[in-house]
CSV table of C-alpha atoms in Angstrom, one decimal:
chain,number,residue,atom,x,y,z
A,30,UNK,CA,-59.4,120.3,-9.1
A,31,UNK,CA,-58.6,122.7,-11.6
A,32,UNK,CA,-60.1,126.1,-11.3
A,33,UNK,CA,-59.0,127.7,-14.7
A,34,UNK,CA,-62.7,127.3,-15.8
A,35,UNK,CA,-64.0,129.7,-13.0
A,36,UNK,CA,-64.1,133.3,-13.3
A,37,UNK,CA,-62.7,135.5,-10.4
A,38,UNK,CA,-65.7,136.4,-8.8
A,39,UNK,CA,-66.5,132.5,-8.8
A,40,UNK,CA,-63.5,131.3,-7.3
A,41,UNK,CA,-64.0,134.5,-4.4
A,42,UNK,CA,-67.2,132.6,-3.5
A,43,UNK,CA,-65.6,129.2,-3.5
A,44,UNK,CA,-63.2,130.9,-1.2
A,45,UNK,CA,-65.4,132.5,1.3
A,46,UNK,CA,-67.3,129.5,1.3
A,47,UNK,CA,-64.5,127.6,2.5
A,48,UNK,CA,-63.5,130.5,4.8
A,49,UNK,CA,-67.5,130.4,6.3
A,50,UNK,CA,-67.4,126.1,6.6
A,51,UNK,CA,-64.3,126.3,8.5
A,52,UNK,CA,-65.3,129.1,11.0
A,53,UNK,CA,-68.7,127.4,11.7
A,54,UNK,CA,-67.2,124.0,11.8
A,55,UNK,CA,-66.6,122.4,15.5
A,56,UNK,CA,-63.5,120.9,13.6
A,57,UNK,CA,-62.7,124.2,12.7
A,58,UNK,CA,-62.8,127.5,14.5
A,59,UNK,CA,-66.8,127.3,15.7
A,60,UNK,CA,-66.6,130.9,16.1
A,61,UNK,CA,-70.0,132.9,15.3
A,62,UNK,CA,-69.4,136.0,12.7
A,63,UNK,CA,-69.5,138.3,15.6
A,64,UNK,CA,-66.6,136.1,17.3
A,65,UNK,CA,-64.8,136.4,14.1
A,66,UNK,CA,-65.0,140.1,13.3
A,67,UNK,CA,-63.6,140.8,17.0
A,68,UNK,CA,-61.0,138.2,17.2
A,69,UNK,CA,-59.2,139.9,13.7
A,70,UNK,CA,-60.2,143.2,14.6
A,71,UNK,CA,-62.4,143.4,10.7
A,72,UNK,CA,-65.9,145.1,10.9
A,73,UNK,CA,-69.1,143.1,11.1
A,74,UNK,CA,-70.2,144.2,7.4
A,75,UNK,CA,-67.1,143.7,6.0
A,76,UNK,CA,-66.8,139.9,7.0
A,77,UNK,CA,-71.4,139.5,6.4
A,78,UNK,CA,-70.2,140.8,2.7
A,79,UNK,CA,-67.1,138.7,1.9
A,80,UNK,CA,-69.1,135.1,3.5
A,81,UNK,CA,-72.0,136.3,1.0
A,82,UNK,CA,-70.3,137.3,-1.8
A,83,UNK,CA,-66.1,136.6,-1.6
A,84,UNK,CA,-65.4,140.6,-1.8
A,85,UNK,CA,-63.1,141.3,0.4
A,86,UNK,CA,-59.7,143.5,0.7
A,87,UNK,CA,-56.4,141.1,1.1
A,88,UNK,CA,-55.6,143.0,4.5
A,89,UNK,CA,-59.2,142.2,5.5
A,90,UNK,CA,-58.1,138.5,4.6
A,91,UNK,CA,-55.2,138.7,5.6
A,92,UNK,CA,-56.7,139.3,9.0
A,93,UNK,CA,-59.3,136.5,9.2
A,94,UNK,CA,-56.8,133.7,7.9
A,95,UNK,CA,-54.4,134.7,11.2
A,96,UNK,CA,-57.6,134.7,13.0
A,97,UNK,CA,-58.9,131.6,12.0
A,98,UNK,CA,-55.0,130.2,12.6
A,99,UNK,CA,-55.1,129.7,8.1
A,100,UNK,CA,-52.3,132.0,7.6
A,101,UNK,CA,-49.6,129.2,7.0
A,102,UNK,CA,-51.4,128.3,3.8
A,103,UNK,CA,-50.2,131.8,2.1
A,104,UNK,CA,-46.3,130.2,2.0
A,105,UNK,CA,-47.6,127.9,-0.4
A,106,UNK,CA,-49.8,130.3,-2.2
A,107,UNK,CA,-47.0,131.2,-4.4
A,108,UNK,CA,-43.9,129.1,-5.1
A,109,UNK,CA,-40.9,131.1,-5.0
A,110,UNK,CA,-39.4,131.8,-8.5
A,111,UNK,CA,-36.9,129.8,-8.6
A,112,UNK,CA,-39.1,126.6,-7.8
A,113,UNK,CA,-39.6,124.5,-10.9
A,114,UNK,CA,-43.3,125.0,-12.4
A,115,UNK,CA,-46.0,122.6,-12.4
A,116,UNK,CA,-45.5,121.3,-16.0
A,117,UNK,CA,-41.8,120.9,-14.7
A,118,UNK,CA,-43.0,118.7,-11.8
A,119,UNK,CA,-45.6,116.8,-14.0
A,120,UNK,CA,-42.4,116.2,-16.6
A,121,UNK,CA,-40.4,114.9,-13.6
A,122,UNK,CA,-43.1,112.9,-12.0
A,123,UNK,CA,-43.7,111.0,-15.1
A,124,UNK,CA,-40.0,110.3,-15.7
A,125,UNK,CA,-39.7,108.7,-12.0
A,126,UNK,CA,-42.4,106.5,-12.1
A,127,UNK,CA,-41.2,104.9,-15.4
A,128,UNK,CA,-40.5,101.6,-15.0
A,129,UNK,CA,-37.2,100.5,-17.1
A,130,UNK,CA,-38.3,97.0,-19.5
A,131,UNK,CA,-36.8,93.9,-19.9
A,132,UNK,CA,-34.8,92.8,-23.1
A,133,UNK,CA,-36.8,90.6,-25.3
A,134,UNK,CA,-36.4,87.6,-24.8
A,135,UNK,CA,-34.7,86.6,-28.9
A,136,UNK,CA,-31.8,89.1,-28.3
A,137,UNK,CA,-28.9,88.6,-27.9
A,138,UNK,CA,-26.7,89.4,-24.8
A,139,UNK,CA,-23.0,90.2,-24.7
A,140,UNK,CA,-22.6,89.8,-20.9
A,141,UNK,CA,-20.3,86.8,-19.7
A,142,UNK,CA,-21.1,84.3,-17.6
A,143,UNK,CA,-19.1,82.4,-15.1
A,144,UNK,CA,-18.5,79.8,-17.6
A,145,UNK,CA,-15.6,82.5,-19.2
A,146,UNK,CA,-18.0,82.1,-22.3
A,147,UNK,CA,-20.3,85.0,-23.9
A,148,UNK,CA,-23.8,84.2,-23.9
A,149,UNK,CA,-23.1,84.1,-28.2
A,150,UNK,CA,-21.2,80.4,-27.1
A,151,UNK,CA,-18.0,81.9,-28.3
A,152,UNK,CA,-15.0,80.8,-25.7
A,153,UNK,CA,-12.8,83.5,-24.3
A,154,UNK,CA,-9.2,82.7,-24.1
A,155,UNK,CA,-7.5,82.2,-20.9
A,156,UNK,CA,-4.5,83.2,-19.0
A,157,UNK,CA,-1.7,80.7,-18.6
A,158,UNK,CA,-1.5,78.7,-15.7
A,159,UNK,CA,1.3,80.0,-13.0
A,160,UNK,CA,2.3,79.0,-9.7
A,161,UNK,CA,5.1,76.0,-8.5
A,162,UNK,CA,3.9,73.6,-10.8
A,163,UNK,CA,3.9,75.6,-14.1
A,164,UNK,CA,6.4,76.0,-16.6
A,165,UNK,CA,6.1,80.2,-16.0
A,166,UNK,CA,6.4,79.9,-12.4
């Protein structure tokens, strides 16, 4: 899902919403806030105000993502510059999955066959006979 329609302080809520689901979650950490502010050594307030509103410092987030074992999400954060963009891996994507067509079935084809003809019914010319019983041989 695209966020490019969200402004920042939208997408920091869809953040520490995610953030809040995954330490209350018994799939997830099922840590209580208190738990939480301990375990990354982050005030109390600090972590009440980023769950309600997604302000937060990056150190401070920094801290709960190691805390809440999320910090191996930051390597894909941001691709390394070299990395081909995402209209570059769209472009590629497309041109894999194209499949290549048939030719039509009124062309023509040049290919030969086994026959030593061309598919046009034109006969190729063949090389002379040799071996004991040939006049070459």
């Amino acid at each position: 899902m695209s966020l490019y329609h969200l402004t920042n302080t939208e997408i920091a809520e869809r953040l520490a919403q995610a953030i809040r689901a995954w330490r209350v979650s018994p799939q997830g950490a099922a840590l209580s806030q208190v738990e939480l502010a301990h375990k990354s050594g982050i005030g109390l307030t600090p972590l009440k105000r980023f769950e309600k509103t997604g302000a937060i410092t990056l150190r401070n987030l920094v801290a709960l993502l190691r805390a809440l074992n999320l910090l191996d999400g930051l390597e894909t954060l941001v691709p390394p510059p070299d990395a081909p963009g995402p209209l570059a891996l769209l472009a590629a994507e497309r041109k894999r999955t194209q499949r290549k067509r048939a030719p039509r079935a009124g062309t023509p084809r040049t290919n030969t066959t086994s026959t030593g003809t061309a598919s046009t019914g034109t006969p190729r010319a063949s090389k002379a006979p040799t071996g004991p019983d040939s006049p070459h041989g």
